[in-house]
Short mmCIF file of C-alpha atoms and ligand atoms in Angstrom, two decimals:
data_model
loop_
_atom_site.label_atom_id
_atom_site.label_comp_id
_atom_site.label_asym_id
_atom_site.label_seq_id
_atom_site.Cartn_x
_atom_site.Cartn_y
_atom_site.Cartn_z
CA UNK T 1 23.74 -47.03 171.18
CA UNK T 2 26.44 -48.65 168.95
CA UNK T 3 26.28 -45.84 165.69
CA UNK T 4 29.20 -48.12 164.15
CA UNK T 5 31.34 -45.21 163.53
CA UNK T 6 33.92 -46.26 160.32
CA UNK T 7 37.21 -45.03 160.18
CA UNK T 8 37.91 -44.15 156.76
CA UNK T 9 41.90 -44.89 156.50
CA UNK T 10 43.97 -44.49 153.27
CA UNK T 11 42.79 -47.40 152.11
CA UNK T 12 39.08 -47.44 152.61
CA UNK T 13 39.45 -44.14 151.36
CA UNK T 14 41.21 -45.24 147.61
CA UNK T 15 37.92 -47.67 147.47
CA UNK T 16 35.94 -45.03 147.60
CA UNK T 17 37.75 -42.88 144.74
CA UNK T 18 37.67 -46.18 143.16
CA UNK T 19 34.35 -46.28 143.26
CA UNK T 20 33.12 -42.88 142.45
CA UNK T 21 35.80 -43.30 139.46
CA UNK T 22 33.72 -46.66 138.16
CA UNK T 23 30.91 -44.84 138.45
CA UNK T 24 31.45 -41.93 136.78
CA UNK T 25 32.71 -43.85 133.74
CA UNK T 26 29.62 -46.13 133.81
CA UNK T 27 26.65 -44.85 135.09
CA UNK T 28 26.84 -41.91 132.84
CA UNK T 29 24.13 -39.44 131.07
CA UNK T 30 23.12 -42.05 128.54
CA UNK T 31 22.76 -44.48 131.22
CA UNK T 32 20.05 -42.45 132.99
CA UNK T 33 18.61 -41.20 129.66
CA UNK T 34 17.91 -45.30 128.78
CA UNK T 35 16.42 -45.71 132.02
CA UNK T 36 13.65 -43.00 131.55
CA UNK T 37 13.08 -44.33 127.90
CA UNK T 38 12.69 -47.91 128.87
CA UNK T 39 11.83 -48.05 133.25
CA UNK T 40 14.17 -51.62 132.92
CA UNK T 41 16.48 -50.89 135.78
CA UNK T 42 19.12 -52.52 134.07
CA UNK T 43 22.00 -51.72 131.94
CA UNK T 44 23.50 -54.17 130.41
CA UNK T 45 26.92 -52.50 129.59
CA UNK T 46 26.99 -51.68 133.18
CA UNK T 47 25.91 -55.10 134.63
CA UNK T 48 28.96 -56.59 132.83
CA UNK T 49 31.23 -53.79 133.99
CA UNK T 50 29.90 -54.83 138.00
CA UNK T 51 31.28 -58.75 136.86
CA UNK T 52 34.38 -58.18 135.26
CA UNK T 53 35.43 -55.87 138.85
CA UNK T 54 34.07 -58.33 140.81
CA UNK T 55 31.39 -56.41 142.04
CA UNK T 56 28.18 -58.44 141.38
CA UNK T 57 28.99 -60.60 143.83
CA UNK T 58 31.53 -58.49 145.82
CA UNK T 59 32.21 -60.68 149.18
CA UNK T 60 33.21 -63.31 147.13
CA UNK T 61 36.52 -64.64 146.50
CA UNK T 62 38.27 -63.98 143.40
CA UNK T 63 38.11 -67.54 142.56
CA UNK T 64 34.25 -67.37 143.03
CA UNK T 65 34.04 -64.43 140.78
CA UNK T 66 34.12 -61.79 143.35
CA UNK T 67 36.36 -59.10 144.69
CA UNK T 68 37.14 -60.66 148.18
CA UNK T 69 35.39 -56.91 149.55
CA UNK T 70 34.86 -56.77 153.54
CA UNK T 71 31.21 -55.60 154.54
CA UNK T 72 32.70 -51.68 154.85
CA UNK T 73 33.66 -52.21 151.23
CA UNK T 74 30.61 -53.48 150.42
CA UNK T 75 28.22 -51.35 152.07
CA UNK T 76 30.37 -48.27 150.37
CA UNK T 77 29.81 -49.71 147.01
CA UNK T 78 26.06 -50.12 147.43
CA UNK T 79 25.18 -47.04 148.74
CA UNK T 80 27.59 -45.06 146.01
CA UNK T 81 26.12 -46.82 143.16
CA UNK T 82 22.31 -46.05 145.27
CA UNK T 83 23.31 -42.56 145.48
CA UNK T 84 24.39 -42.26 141.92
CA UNK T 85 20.38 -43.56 140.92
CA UNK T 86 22.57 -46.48 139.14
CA UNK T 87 19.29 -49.05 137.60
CA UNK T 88 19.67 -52.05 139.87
CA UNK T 89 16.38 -54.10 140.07
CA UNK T 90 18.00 -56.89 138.23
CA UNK T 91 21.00 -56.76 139.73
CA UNK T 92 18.87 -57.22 143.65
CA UNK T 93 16.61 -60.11 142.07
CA UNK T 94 19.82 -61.81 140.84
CA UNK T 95 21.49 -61.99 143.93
CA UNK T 96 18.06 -63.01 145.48
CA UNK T 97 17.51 -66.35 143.85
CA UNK T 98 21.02 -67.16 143.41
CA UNK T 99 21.01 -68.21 147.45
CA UNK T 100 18.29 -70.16 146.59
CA UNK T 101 20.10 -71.80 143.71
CA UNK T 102 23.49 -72.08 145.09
CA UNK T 103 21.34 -74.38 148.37
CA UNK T 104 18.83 -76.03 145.95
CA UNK T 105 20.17 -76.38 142.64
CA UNK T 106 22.08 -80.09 140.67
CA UNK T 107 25.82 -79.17 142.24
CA UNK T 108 26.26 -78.95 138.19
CA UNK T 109 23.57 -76.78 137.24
CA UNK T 110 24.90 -74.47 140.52
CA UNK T 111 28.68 -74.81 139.48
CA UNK T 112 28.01 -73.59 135.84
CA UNK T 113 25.46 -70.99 136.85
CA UNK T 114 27.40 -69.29 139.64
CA UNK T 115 30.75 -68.00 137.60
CA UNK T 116 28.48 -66.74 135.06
CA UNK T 117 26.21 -64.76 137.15
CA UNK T 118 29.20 -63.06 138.92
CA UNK T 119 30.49 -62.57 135.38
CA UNK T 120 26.87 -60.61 134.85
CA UNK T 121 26.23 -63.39 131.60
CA UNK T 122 23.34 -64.79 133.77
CA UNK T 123 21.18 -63.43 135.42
CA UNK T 124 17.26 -64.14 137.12
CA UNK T 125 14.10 -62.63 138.00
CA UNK T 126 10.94 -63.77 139.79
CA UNK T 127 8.26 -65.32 138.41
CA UNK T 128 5.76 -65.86 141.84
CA UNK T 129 2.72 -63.07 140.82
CA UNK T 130 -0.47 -64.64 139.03
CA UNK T 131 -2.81 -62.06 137.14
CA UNK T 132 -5.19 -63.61 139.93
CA UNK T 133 -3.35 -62.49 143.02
CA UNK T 134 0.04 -62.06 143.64
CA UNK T 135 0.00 -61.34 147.37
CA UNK T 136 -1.11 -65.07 147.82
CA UNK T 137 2.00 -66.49 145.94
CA UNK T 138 1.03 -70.67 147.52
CA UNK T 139 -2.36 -70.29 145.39
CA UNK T 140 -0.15 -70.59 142.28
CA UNK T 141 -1.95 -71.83 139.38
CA UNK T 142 0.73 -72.07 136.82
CA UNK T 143 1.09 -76.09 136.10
CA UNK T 144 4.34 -78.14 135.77
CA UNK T 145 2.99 -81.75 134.63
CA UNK T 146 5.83 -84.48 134.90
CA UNK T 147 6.87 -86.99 131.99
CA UNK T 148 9.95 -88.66 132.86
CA UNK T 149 12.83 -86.25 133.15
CA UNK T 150 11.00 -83.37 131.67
CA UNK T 151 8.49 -80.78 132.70
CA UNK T 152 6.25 -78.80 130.59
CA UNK T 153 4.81 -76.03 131.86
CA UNK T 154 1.44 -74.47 131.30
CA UNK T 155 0.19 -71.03 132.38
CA UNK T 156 0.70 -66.89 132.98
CA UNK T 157 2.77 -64.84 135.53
CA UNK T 158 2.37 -61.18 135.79
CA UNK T 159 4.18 -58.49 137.20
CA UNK T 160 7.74 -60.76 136.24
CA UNK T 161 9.97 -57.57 136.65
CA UNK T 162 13.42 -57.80 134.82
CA UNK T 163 11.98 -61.00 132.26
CA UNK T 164 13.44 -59.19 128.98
CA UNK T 165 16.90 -58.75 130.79
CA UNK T 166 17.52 -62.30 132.36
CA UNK T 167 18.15 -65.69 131.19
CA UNK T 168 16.19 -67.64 133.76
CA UNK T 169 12.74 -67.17 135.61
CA UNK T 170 12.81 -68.63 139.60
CA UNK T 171 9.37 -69.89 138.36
CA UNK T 172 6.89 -71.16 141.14
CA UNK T 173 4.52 -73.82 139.68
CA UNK T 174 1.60 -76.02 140.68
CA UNK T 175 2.37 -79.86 140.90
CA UNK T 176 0.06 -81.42 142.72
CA UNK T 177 -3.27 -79.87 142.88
CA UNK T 178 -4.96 -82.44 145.22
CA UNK T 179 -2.57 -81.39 148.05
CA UNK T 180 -2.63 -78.23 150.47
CA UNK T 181 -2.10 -74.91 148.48
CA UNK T 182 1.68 -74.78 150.68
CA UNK T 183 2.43 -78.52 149.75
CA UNK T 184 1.92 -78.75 145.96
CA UNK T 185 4.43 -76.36 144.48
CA UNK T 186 7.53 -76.91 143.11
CA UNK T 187 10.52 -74.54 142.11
CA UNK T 188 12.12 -74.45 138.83
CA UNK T 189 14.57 -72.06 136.79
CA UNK T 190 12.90 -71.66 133.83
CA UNK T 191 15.60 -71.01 130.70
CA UNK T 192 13.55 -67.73 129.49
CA UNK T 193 14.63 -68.49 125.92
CA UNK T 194 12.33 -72.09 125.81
CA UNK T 195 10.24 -72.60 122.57
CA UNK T 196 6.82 -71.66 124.26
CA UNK T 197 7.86 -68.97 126.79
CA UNK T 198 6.48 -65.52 125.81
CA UNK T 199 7.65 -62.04 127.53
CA UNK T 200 5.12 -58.36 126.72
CA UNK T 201 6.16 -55.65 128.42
CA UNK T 202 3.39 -53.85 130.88
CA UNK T 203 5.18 -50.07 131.82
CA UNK T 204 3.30 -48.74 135.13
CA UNK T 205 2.33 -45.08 135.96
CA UNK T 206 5.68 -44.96 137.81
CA UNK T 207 7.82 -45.59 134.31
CA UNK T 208 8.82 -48.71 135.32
CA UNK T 209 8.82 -51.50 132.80
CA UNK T 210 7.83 -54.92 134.18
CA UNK T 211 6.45 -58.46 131.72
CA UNK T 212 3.46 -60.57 131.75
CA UNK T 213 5.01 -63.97 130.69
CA UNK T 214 2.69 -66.99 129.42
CA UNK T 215 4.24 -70.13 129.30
CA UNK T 216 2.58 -72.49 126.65
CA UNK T 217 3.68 -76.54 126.57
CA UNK T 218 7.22 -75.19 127.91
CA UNK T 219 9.26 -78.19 127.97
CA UNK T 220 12.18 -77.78 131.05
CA UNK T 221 14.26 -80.44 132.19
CA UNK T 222 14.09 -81.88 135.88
CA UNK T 223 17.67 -80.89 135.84
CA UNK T 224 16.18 -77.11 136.17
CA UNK T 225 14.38 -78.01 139.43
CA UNK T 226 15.43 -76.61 142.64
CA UNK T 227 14.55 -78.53 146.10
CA UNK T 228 11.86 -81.54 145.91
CA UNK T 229 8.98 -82.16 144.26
CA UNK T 230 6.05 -80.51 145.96
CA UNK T 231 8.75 -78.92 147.83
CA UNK T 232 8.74 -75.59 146.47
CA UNK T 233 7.15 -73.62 149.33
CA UNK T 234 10.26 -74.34 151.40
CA UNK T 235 12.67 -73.62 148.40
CA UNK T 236 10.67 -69.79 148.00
CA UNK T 237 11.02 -69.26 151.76
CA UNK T 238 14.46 -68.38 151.43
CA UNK T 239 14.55 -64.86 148.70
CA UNK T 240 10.67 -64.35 149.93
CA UNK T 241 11.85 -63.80 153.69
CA UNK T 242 14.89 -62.09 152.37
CA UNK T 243 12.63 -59.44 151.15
CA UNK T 244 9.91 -59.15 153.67
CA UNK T 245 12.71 -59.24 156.69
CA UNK T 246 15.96 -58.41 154.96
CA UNK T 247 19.25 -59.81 154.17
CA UNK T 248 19.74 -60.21 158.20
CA UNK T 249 23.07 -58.65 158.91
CA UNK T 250 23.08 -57.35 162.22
CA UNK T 251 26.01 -55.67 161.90
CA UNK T 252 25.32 -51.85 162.66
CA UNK T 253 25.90 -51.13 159.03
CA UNK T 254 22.96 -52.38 157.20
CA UNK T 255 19.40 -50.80 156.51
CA UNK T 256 17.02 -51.26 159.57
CA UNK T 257 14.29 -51.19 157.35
CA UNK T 258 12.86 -52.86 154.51
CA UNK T 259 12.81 -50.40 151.67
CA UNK T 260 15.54 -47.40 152.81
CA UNK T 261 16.64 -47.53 149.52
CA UNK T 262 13.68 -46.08 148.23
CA UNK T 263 13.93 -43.45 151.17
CA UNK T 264 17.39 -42.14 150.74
CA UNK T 265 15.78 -41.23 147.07
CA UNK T 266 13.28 -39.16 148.93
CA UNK T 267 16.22 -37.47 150.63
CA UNK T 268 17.14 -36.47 147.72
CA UNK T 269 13.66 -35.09 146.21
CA UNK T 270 13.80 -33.23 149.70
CA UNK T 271 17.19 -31.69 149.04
CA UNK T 272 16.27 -30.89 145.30
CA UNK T 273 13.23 -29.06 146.89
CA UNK T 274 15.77 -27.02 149.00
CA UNK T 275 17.36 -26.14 146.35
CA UNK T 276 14.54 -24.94 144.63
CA UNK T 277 12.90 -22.65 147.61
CA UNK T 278 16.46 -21.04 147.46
CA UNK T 279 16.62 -20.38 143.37
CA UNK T 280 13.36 -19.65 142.43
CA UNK T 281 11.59 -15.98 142.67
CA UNK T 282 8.01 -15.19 143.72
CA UNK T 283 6.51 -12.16 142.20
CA UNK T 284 7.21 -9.86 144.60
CA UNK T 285 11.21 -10.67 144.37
CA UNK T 286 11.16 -12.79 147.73
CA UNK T 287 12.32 -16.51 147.57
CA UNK T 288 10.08 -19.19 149.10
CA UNK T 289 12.34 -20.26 151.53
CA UNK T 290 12.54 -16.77 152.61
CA UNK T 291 8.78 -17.95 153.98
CA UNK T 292 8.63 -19.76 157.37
CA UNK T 293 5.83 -22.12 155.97
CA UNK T 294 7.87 -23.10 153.27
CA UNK T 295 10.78 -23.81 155.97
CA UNK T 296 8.27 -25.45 158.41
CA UNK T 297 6.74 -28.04 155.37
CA UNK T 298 10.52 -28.47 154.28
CA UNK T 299 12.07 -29.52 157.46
CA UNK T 300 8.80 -31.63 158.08
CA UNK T 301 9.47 -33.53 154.88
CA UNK T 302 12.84 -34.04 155.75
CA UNK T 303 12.16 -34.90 159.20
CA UNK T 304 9.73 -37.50 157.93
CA UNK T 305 12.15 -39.01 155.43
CA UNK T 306 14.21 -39.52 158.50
CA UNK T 307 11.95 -40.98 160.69
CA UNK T 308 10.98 -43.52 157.66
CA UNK T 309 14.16 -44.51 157.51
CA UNK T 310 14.67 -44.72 161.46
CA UNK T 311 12.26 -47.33 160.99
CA UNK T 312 13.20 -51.06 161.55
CA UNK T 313 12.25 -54.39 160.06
CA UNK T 314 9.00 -55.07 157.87
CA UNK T 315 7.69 -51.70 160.16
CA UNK T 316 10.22 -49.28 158.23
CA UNK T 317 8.67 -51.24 154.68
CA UNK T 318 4.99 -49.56 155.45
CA UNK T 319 6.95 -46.27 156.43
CA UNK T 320 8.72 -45.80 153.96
CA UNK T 321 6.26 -46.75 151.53
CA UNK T 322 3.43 -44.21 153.24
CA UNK T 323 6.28 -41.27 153.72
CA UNK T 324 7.12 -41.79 149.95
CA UNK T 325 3.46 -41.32 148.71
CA UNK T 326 2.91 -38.50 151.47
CA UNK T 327 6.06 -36.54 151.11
CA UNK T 328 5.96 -36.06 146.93
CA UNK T 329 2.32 -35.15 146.98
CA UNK T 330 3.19 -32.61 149.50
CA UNK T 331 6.38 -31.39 147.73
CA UNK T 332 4.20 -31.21 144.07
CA UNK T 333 1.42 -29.01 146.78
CA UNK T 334 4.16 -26.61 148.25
CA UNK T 335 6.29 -25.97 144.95
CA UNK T 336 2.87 -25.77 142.41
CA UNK T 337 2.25 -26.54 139.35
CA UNK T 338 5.76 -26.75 137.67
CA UNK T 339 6.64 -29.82 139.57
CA UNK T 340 4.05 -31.81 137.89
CA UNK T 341 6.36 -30.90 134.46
CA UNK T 342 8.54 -33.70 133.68
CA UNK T 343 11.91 -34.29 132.44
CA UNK T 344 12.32 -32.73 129.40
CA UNK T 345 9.40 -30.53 129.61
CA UNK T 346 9.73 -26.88 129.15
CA UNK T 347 9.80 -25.29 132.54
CA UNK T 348 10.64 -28.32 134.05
CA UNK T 349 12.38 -28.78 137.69
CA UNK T 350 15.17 -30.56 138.49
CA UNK T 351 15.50 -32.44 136.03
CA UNK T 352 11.58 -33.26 136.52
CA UNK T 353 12.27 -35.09 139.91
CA UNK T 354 9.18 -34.21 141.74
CA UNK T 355 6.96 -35.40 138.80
CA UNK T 356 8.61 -38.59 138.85
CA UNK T 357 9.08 -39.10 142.61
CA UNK T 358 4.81 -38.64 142.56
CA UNK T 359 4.72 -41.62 140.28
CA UNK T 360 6.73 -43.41 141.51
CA UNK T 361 5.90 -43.69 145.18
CA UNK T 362 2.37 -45.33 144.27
CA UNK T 363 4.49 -48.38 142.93
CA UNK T 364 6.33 -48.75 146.22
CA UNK T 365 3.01 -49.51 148.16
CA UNK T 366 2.40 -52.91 146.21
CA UNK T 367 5.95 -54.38 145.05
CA UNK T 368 7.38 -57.04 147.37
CA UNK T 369 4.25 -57.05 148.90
CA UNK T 370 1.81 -54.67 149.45
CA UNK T 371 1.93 -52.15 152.58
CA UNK T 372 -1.42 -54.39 153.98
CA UNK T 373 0.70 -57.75 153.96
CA UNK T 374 3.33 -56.05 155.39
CA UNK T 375 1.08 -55.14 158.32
CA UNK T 376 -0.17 -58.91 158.66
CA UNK T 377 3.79 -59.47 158.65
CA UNK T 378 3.64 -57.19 161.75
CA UNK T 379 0.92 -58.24 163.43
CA UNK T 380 1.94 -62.02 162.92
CA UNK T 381 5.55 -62.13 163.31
CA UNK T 382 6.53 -59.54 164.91
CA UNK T 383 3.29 -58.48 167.58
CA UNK T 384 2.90 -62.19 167.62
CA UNK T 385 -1.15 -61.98 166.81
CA UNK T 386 -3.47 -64.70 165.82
CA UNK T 387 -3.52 -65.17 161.51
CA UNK T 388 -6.06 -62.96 160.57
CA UNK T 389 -9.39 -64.80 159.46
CA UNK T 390 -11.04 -63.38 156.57
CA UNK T 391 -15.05 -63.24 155.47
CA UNK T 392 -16.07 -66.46 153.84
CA UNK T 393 -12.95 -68.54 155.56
CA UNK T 394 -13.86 -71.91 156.82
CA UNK T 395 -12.22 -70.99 160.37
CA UNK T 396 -14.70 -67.93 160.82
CA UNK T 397 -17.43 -70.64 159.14
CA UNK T 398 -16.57 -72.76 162.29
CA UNK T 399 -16.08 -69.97 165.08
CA UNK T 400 -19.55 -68.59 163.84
CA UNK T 401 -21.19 -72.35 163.57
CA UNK T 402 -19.93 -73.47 167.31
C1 LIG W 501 6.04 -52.54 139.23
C2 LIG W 501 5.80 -53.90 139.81
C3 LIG W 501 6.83 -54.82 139.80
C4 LIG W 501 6.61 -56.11 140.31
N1 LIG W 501 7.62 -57.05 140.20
C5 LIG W 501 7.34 -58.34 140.49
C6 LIG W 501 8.27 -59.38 140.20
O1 LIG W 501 9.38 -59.12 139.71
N2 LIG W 501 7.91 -60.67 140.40
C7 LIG W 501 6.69 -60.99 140.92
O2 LIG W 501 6.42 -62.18 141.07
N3 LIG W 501 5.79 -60.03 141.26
C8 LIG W 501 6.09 -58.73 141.04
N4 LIG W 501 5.16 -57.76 141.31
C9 LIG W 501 3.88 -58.15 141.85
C10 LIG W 501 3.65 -57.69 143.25
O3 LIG W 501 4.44 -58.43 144.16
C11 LIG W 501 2.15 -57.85 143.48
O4 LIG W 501 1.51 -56.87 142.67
C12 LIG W 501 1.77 -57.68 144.92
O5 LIG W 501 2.30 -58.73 145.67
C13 LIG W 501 0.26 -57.62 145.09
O6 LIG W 501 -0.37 -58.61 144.36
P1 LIG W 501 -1.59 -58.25 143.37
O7 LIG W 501 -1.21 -57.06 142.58
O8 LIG W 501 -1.94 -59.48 142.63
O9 LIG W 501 -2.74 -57.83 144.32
P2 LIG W 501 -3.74 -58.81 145.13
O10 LIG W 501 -2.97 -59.87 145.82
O11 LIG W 501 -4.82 -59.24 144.18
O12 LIG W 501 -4.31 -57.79 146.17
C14 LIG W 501 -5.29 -56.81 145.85
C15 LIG W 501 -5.52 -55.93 147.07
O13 LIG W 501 -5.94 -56.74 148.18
C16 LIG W 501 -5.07 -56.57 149.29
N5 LIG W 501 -4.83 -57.86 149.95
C17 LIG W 501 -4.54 -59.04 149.35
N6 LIG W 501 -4.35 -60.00 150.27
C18 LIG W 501 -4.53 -59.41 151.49
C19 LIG W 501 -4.46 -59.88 152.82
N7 LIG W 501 -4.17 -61.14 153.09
N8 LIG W 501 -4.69 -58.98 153.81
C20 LIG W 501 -4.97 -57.69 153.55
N9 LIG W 501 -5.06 -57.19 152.29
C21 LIG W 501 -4.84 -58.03 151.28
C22 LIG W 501 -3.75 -56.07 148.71
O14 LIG W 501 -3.04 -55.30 149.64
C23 LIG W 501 -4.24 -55.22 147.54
O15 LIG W 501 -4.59 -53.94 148.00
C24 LIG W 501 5.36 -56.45 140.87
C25 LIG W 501 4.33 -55.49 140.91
C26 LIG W 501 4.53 -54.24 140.40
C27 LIG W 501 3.40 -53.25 140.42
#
């Protein structure tokens, strides 16, 4: 088994003092403290600090914008800035559609979008969810009507995570509604500050703050179209794979599975809870991890985290997403009642950690696509099973009928 051992020379070594340097300058206190007040995952003070080192788009060539870092230098930089909780939705959805832009885009529209998004002045988030169903992105129902060489656009997106932070929405839309569901859409990027576009904030359980956005008679140029008319499907296919298989470096250093970055926070609730089985004091003077139950449940969790993150592909996705909810329920169980305080509370644990880990694992089982589409994924693409055929279909209509 190839474990892709790095050797850290003098030089790989400077990076990562550079890095931990960066980061203690910019993803200070106050940067955490915003997060918890507003659940944005973005900072904007540190976004442009990322583009003016290079670092949004880090493989890049300085010409491009980017650093010129090799894949070591990369990989250091993400998991650093993962490790250091640094907010970073915006940043991932960014770099998601701008593939899709830099393949689909006017070569115009491309060459003056893709200096300023390494610069961190532009930056995008995904409009696909519908408040009726947003794991069945094709049955889109937002409308982009053609007059000439303008759009206008007609209709609601929910869940569109990042909206108040970005200056353009990938925006999936409904052109032709006589066609197949798949065949209809088209793709635009949607300037977020057209007369008619409207962003509310909804904040889940998990303090995250994502938008419902309503577009009403939003006029957009067909210069902000990406890939043909009625060609959107195949324009989506790109960012949408991206996160239901991953980036798709095979090259020992990445993630095996979808959503690691969520477990290597876990490893970290675990470790917290370490720490606190060897600080606190039960009545009788003993410490809990003095207790071979508490040992035995701590050890499980962490064995757990492991194994979720041992796990490859859209697999390690539903792992990680089922350890996540799992593990902090049983952490909040074994430590009691004071790890349902959070931060700020009197009393509180580290830093109110567990409480929020609870929360926030219930997210992870719907964002990206919920843990059941993932296991569809599975079963279609990777066990290489039939499409499943739901109640009230017209191919279970026919099976039943012949
Ligand atoms: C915090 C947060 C951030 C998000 N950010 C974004 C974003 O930035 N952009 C964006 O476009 N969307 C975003 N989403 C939306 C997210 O992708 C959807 O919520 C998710 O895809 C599920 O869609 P839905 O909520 O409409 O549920 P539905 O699709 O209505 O599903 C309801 C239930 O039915 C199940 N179900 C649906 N279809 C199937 C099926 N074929 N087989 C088995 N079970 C099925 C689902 O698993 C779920 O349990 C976000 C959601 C949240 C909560």
């Amino acid at each position: 088994m190839d474990f892709s051992r790095i050797e850290v020379d003098d030089d790989l070594a400077a990076f990562v003092a550079e890095v931990r340097d960066f980061i203690a300058t910019h993803v200070t206190e106050e940067v955490h403290e915003e997060e918890r007040r507003t659940g944005g995952s973005f900072n904007l003070a540190l976004h442009k600090a990322l583009g003016a080192k290079g670092w949004i788009l880090p493989r890049r060539p300085p010409e491009q914008g980017g650093a010129g870092l090799d894949r070591v230098r990369e990989r250091v930089l993400e998991l650093e800035m993962e490790r250091a909780g640094a907010p970073d939705i915006t940043l991932g959805t960014t770099r998601l559609v701008l593939t899709a832009v830099e393949k689909y885009a006017a070569p115009d529209l491309a060459a003056e979008l893709v200096p300023k998004v390494a610069r961190g002045d532009v930056r995008f988030c995904l409009g696909y969810s519908e408040p009726d169903g947003g794991s069945d992105i094709a049955a889109a129902r937002t409308r982009a009507v053609r007059d000439g060489d303008q759009w206008t656009i007609n209709g609601q997106k929910i869940f569109t995570t990042g909206a108040q932070n970005c200056q353009y929405t990938f925006l999936i839309t409904r052109t032709d509604p006589d066609l197949p569901k798949h065949k209809g859409l088209t793709m635009f990027l949607v300037p977020l500050d057209s007369p008619g576009v409207e962003i509310g904030p909804i904040h889940t359980v998990g303090g995250e703050r994502t938008n419902v956005v309503y577009y009403g008679d939003v006029c957009v140029s067909d210069r902000y179209r990406l890939g043909p008319v009625n060609g959107g499907w195949g324009v989506l296919r790109g960012p949408l794979d991206e996160e239901h298989f991953g980036a798709g470096h095979d090259d020992g250093l990445s993630d095996l599975g979808i959503g690691s970055s969520w477990a290597r926070r876990q490893e970290r609730d675990v470790r917290a809870a370490v720490r606190w089985a060897r600080t606190a004091r039960r009545p009788d003077g003993s410490r809990p991890i003095d207790d071979p139950r508490v040992r035995a449940r701590l050890g499980q969790a962490a064995l757990d985290v492991e194994a979720s993150l041992a796990t490859p592909g859209p697999m390690g996705r539903v792992r990680v997403s089922e350890t996540m909810i799992e593990v902090a329920a049983g952490l909040v169980d074994l430590i009691g009642p004071e790890a349902l305080l959070p931060h700020g509370a009197d009393g509180c644990l580290e830093d109110g950690a567990f409480d929020y880990a609870h929360r926030f694992a219930q997210g992870t089982a719907i964002y990206g696509g919920t843990t059941e589409v993932f296991r569809n994924i599975i079963a279609q693409h990777v066990l290489g099973l039939p499409r499943p055929v739901y109640p009230g279909s017209r191919k279970l209509a026919d099976s039943r009928g012949s």
